[in-house]
Amino acid sequence: MSPSVEGNMNAVAAHAPIGSGVRGIWSRLLFPSLSDFLFSAFLVWMFATGAGWKALLGDGDTGWHIRTGEYILDRGQVPHGDIFSFTKFGEPWFAWEWLSDVALAGLHRSWGLKGVVLLAGVVLATLAAILFQHMLWRGANLFISLLLTLLAMGAASVHYLARPHIFTLLLVAASLWVLERDRRRPDGWVWALAPLANLHGGFLAILASIGMVGGGYALKWLTGEAEAKSRFLRYLGLGAVCAAGTLVNPYGYQLHVHIAQYLRSSWILEAVEEFQ
């Protein structure tokens, strides 16, 4: 099936009557799309063969994310002091990804580590499907899109760990598609980026992306393209709403202050490989 044919099928499905929903589900099950095949193939390729599932637990941070989530579930509140250290027990501490911690803890209680790694695998497979489908939506060649998706997912494999950052990988990819869709045809869906920006620790990435889009329209406006003014104001407002949305967390603005201090820490830069 060519990308254009699949795109037309998706467009028809999007405008189908509500009553055809059941038929649409059966049609999707009987005739899966290329993205559906990629999703399934990715799970088999990366995780069902070899030690892929075990590799998702190759980082000790998974354990304390689960324990933090259990702390929140048991007490109904997020920790404001260190609950793990011996020498600094009770010192000010922030559970940045508290919502992801709760999800991981809930899965662990219900299905153990198998549930945790299954969620991670599904999130990463969904990321691959979104990247691939986004390229087709933009009109890219089918085979080039597939090759680039596989290369991108292979390059990102160092981060294939059952930790909250996988939600950042997924939601940033989805957010960029929503943003590009709005640039082509503005509608209300772009405001869904406000809650999305507050669902993962790497929210700065989408704020920066919105800022670059808004900055592009600002340059167009300054160079005489009057129609760009409304777009600039639109994305300026969107960025402000998304930034304000990130303040809706148990720590308020103090979380942002802590993150800024963390990222400026010379000890972190010297000791942590990812920051180096």
Tab-separated table of C-alpha atoms in Angstrom:
chain	number	residue	atom	x	y	z
A	1	MET	CA	0.000	0.000	0.000
A	2	SER	CA	1.416	3.390	-0.946
A	3	PRO	CA	1.674	6.248	1.594
A	4	SER	CA	-0.912	8.284	-0.332
A	5	VAL	CA	-3.403	5.433	-0.331
A	6	GLU	CA	-2.934	4.869	3.383
A	7	GLY	CA	-3.280	8.602	4.035
A	8	ASN	CA	-6.541	8.703	2.070
A	9	MET	CA	-7.867	5.738	4.025
A	10	ASN	CA	-7.013	7.483	7.283
A	11	ALA	CA	-8.742	10.650	6.116
A	12	VAL	CA	-11.897	8.760	5.173
A	13	ALA	CA	-11.904	7.000	8.523
A	14	ALA	CA	-11.567	10.304	10.354
A	15	HIS	CA	-14.764	11.637	8.741
A	16	ALA	CA	-16.786	8.431	8.981
A	17	PRO	CA	-20.148	8.498	10.819
A	18	ILE	CA	-20.165	7.471	14.475
A	19	GLY	CA	-22.338	4.491	13.645
A	20	SER	CA	-19.560	3.007	11.568
A	21	GLY	CA	-17.234	2.823	14.562
A	22	VAL	CA	-17.655	-0.917	15.118
A	23	ARG	CA	-17.092	-1.672	11.444
A	24	GLY	CA	-14.037	0.580	11.544
A	25	ILE	CA	-12.576	-1.387	14.449
A	26	TRP	CA	-13.087	-4.691	12.659
A	27	SER	CA	-11.652	-3.228	9.467
A	28	ARG	CA	-8.565	-2.083	11.377
A	29	LEU	CA	-8.148	-5.545	12.911
A	30	LEU	CA	-8.587	-7.357	9.600
A	31	PHE	CA	-6.588	-4.884	7.501
A	32	PRO	CA	-3.854	-3.368	9.709
A	33	SER	CA	-1.931	-0.346	8.444
A	34	LEU	CA	1.780	-0.187	7.756
A	35	SER	CA	2.238	1.540	11.118
A	36	ASP	CA	0.426	-1.349	12.819
A	37	PHE	CA	2.829	-3.793	11.197
A	38	LEU	CA	5.800	-1.690	12.283
A	39	PHE	CA	4.496	-1.543	15.849
A	40	SER	CA	4.200	-5.326	16.005
A	41	ALA	CA	7.486	-5.939	14.219
A	42	PHE	CA	9.314	-3.583	16.558
A	43	LEU	CA	8.097	-5.476	19.617
A	44	VAL	CA	9.290	-8.746	18.087
A	45	TRP	CA	12.562	-7.361	16.717
A	46	MET	CA	13.662	-5.446	19.799
A	47	PHE	CA	12.181	-7.376	22.684
A	48	ALA	CA	10.693	-10.773	21.859
A	49	THR	CA	14.057	-12.012	20.569
A	50	GLY	CA	17.266	-12.203	22.557
A	51	ALA	CA	17.569	-10.397	25.892
A	52	GLY	CA	15.609	-7.304	24.898
A	53	TRP	CA	13.110	-7.461	27.747
A	54	LYS	CA	15.882	-7.976	30.306
A	55	ALA	CA	17.828	-5.083	28.815
A	56	LEU	CA	14.960	-2.768	29.754
A	57	LEU	CA	15.849	-3.499	33.388
A	58	GLY	CA	19.537	-2.800	32.844
A	59	ASP	CA	19.458	0.344	34.971
A	60	GLY	CA	19.030	0.461	38.753
A	61	ASP	CA	16.855	3.578	38.595
A	62	THR	CA	13.825	1.467	37.706
A	63	GLY	CA	13.789	0.167	41.260
A	64	TRP	CA	13.677	3.499	43.042
A	65	HIS	CA	11.072	4.830	40.602
A	66	ILE	CA	8.853	1.894	41.592
A	67	ARG	CA	9.559	2.443	45.290
A	68	THR	CA	8.803	6.157	44.978
A	69	GLY	CA	5.498	5.338	43.313
A	70	GLU	CA	4.657	2.893	46.088
A	71	TYR	CA	5.433	5.590	48.658
A	72	ILE	CA	2.967	7.921	46.918
A	73	LEU	CA	0.292	5.221	46.623
A	74	ASP	CA	0.637	4.216	50.285
A	75	ARG	CA	0.656	7.746	51.722
A	76	GLY	CA	-1.370	9.684	49.174
A	77	GLN	CA	1.312	12.365	48.856
A	78	VAL	CA	4.602	12.912	47.085
A	79	PRO	CA	7.829	12.883	49.086
A	80	HIS	CA	9.355	16.245	49.870
A	81	GLY	CA	12.378	14.788	51.633
A	82	ASP	CA	14.936	12.150	50.687
A	83	ILE	CA	13.476	8.709	51.467
A	84	PHE	CA	16.407	6.626	50.221
A	85	SER	CA	19.710	8.036	51.451
A	86	PHE	CA	21.291	7.150	54.785
A	87	THR	CA	23.491	10.211	55.153
A	88	LYS	CA	20.956	12.709	53.788
A	89	PHE	CA	17.654	11.151	54.851
A	90	GLY	CA	14.929	13.795	54.989
A	91	GLU	CA	16.891	16.397	53.042
A	92	PRO	CA	14.819	18.359	50.459
A	93	TRP	CA	14.140	16.038	47.531
A	94	PHE	CA	11.902	16.175	44.462
A	95	ALA	CA	10.233	13.286	42.692
A	96	TRP	CA	10.294	14.898	39.245
A	97	GLU	CA	8.453	12.101	37.488
A	98	TRP	CA	6.005	11.320	40.280
A	99	LEU	CA	3.126	10.454	37.923
A	100	SER	CA	5.251	7.972	35.973
A	101	ASP	CA	6.454	6.544	39.286
A	102	VAL	CA	2.849	5.910	40.310
A	103	ALA	CA	2.119	4.159	36.998
A	104	LEU	CA	5.203	1.946	37.321
A	105	ALA	CA	4.373	1.105	40.934
A	106	GLY	CA	0.783	0.217	40.052
A	107	LEU	CA	1.930	-2.100	37.260
A	108	HIS	CA	4.526	-3.679	39.511
A	109	ARG	CA	1.943	-4.424	42.179
A	110	SER	CA	-0.418	-5.998	39.661
A	111	TRP	CA	1.947	-7.829	37.294
A	112	GLY	CA	5.450	-7.493	38.715
A	113	LEU	CA	8.439	-6.490	36.624
A	114	LYS	CA	6.869	-8.132	33.578
A	115	GLY	CA	4.157	-5.472	33.600
A	116	VAL	CA	6.753	-2.718	33.902
A	117	VAL	CA	8.847	-3.912	30.957
A	118	LEU	CA	5.745	-4.602	28.859
A	119	LEU	CA	4.645	-0.989	29.297
A	120	ALA	CA	8.127	0.209	28.317
A	121	GLY	CA	8.140	-1.978	25.223
A	122	VAL	CA	4.698	-0.791	24.119
A	123	VAL	CA	5.678	2.870	24.630
A	124	LEU	CA	8.824	2.455	22.530
A	125	ALA	CA	6.973	0.531	19.804
A	126	THR	CA	4.370	3.304	19.719
A	127	LEU	CA	7.186	5.833	19.336
A	128	ALA	CA	8.463	3.943	16.280
A	129	ALA	CA	4.962	3.868	14.762
A	130	ILE	CA	4.483	7.616	15.347
A	131	LEU	CA	7.820	8.527	13.765
A	132	PHE	CA	7.072	6.359	10.745
A	133	GLN	CA	3.492	7.560	10.293
A	134	HIS	CA	4.527	11.199	10.738
A	135	MET	CA	6.992	10.920	7.868
A	136	LEU	CA	4.380	9.309	5.625
A	137	TRP	CA	1.923	12.057	6.582
A	138	ARG	CA	4.468	14.632	5.438
A	139	GLY	CA	4.671	12.884	2.068
A	140	ALA	CA	8.015	11.130	2.481
A	141	ASN	CA	8.895	8.034	0.489
A	142	LEU	CA	7.721	4.808	2.129
A	143	PHE	CA	11.066	3.004	2.057
A	144	ILE	CA	13.102	6.050	3.090
A	145	SER	CA	10.670	6.610	5.979
A	146	LEU	CA	11.054	3.026	7.111
A	147	LEU	CA	14.848	3.179	6.872
A	148	LEU	CA	15.063	6.453	8.806
A	149	THR	CA	12.675	5.167	11.466
A	150	LEU	CA	14.767	2.054	12.002
A	151	LEU	CA	17.971	4.103	12.104
A	152	ALA	CA	16.472	6.560	14.589
A	153	MET	CA	15.145	3.811	16.840
A	154	GLY	CA	18.472	1.990	16.679
A	155	ALA	CA	20.370	5.155	17.608
A	156	ALA	CA	18.012	5.725	20.539
A	157	SER	CA	18.374	2.147	21.802
A	158	VAL	CA	20.893	3.247	24.449
A	159	HIS	CA	17.896	4.822	26.207
A	160	TYR	CA	15.701	1.730	26.050
A	161	LEU	CA	15.193	1.391	29.776
A	162	ALA	CA	12.056	0.952	31.862
A	163	ARG	CA	12.253	4.452	33.286
A	164	PRO	CA	10.050	7.572	33.038
A	165	HIS	CA	12.163	9.154	30.282
A	166	ILE	CA	10.564	6.829	27.714
A	167	PHE	CA	7.393	8.916	28.081
A	168	THR	CA	9.398	11.981	27.077
A	169	LEU	CA	10.560	10.223	23.898
A	170	LEU	CA	6.968	9.331	23.019
A	171	LEU	CA	5.245	12.583	23.957
A	172	VAL	CA	7.816	14.869	22.324
A	173	ALA	CA	7.424	12.946	19.060
A	174	ALA	CA	3.634	13.165	19.311
A	175	SER	CA	3.766	16.854	20.271
A	176	LEU	CA	5.935	17.755	17.281
A	177	TRP	CA	3.396	16.117	14.975
A	178	VAL	CA	0.545	18.042	16.635
A	179	LEU	CA	2.538	21.256	16.225
A	180	GLU	CA	3.291	20.600	12.551
A	181	ARG	CA	-0.342	19.700	11.934
A	182	ASP	CA	-1.401	23.036	13.402
A	183	ARG	CA	1.034	24.919	11.189
A	184	ARG	CA	-0.677	23.410	8.139
A	185	ARG	CA	-4.238	23.819	9.338
A	186	PRO	CA	-4.765	25.595	12.689
A	187	ASP	CA	-7.497	24.215	14.928
A	188	GLY	CA	-8.180	23.546	18.582
A	189	TRP	CA	-6.164	20.340	18.807
A	190	VAL	CA	-2.896	22.193	19.317
A	191	TRP	CA	-4.019	23.258	22.793
A	192	ALA	CA	-3.784	19.617	23.824
A	193	LEU	CA	-0.046	20.311	24.036
A	194	ALA	CA	-0.648	22.079	27.367
A	195	PRO	CA	-1.404	18.880	29.349
A	196	LEU	CA	1.046	16.853	27.242
A	197	ALA	CA	3.841	19.209	28.258
A	198	ASN	CA	3.100	18.395	31.887
A	199	LEU	CA	3.185	14.606	31.534
A	200	HIS	CA	6.926	14.051	31.184
A	201	GLY	CA	10.192	15.311	32.600
A	202	GLY	CA	11.561	16.642	29.309
A	203	PHE	CA	8.903	19.329	28.930
A	204	LEU	CA	11.558	21.892	28.022
A	205	ALA	CA	11.918	20.203	24.625
A	206	ILE	CA	8.379	21.022	23.514
A	207	LEU	CA	8.572	24.535	24.976
A	208	ALA	CA	11.727	25.103	22.941
A	209	SER	CA	10.022	23.712	19.810
A	210	ILE	CA	7.042	26.025	20.226
A	211	GLY	CA	9.449	28.896	20.797
A	212	MET	CA	11.304	28.158	17.550
A	213	VAL	CA	8.055	27.984	15.571
A	214	GLY	CA	6.857	31.232	17.117
A	215	GLY	CA	10.251	32.831	16.474
A	216	GLY	CA	10.044	31.855	12.809
A	217	TYR	CA	6.700	33.572	12.425
A	218	ALA	CA	8.038	36.603	14.313
A	219	LEU	CA	10.828	36.931	11.732
A	220	LYS	CA	8.316	36.640	8.904
A	221	TRP	CA	6.189	39.342	10.506
A	222	LEU	CA	9.187	41.655	10.958
A	223	THR	CA	10.180	41.172	7.323
A	224	GLY	CA	6.797	42.356	6.101
A	225	GLU	CA	4.557	39.261	6.047
A	226	ALA	CA	1.539	40.706	7.851
A	227	GLU	CA	-0.311	37.355	7.989
A	228	ALA	CA	2.464	35.955	10.183
A	229	LYS	CA	1.510	38.230	13.073
A	230	SER	CA	-1.532	36.180	14.043
A	231	ARG	CA	0.481	32.959	13.907
A	232	PHE	CA	3.201	34.488	16.072
A	233	LEU	CA	0.663	35.565	18.668
A	234	ARG	CA	-0.977	32.135	18.507
A	235	TYR	CA	2.231	30.273	19.306
A	236	LEU	CA	3.280	32.869	21.851
A	237	GLY	CA	0.025	32.191	23.685
A	238	LEU	CA	0.445	28.443	23.249
A	239	GLY	CA	3.932	28.558	24.738
A	240	ALA	CA	2.681	30.607	27.691
A	241	VAL	CA	-0.176	28.166	28.356
A	242	CYS	CA	2.141	25.143	28.118
A	243	ALA	CA	4.683	26.784	30.431
A	244	ALA	CA	1.950	27.628	32.936
A	245	GLY	CA	0.671	24.054	32.713
A	246	THR	CA	3.989	22.699	33.929
A	247	LEU	CA	3.407	24.551	37.217
A	248	VAL	CA	0.474	22.236	37.958
A	249	ASN	CA	2.479	19.762	39.989
A	250	PRO	CA	2.788	18.902	43.696
A	251	TYR	CA	5.867	21.127	44.066
A	252	GLY	CA	4.719	24.170	42.102
A	253	TYR	CA	7.403	26.533	40.881
A	254	GLN	CA	9.896	25.059	43.350
A	255	LEU	CA	10.306	22.076	41.016
A	256	HIS	CA	11.481	24.384	38.238
A	257	VAL	CA	13.929	26.117	40.565
A	258	HIS	CA	15.296	22.731	41.614
A	259	ILE	CA	15.683	21.582	37.998
A	260	ALA	CA	17.561	24.778	37.109
A	261	GLN	CA	19.921	24.271	40.050
A	262	TYR	CA	20.360	20.620	39.139
A	263	LEU	CA	21.281	21.371	35.537
A	264	ARG	CA	23.831	23.977	36.652
A	265	SER	CA	25.509	21.648	39.138
A	266	SER	CA	29.214	21.273	38.324
A	267	TRP	CA	29.297	17.959	40.223
A	268	ILE	CA	26.525	16.537	38.035
A	269	LEU	CA	28.334	17.642	34.893
A	270	GLU	CA	31.542	15.998	36.041
A	271	ALA	CA	30.091	12.744	37.424
A	272	VAL	CA	27.164	11.791	35.169
A	273	GLU	CA	28.022	10.411	31.730
A	274	GLU	CA	24.771	11.562	30.057
A	275	PHE	CA	25.534	15.187	30.948
A	276	GLN	CA	29.117	14.872	29.762
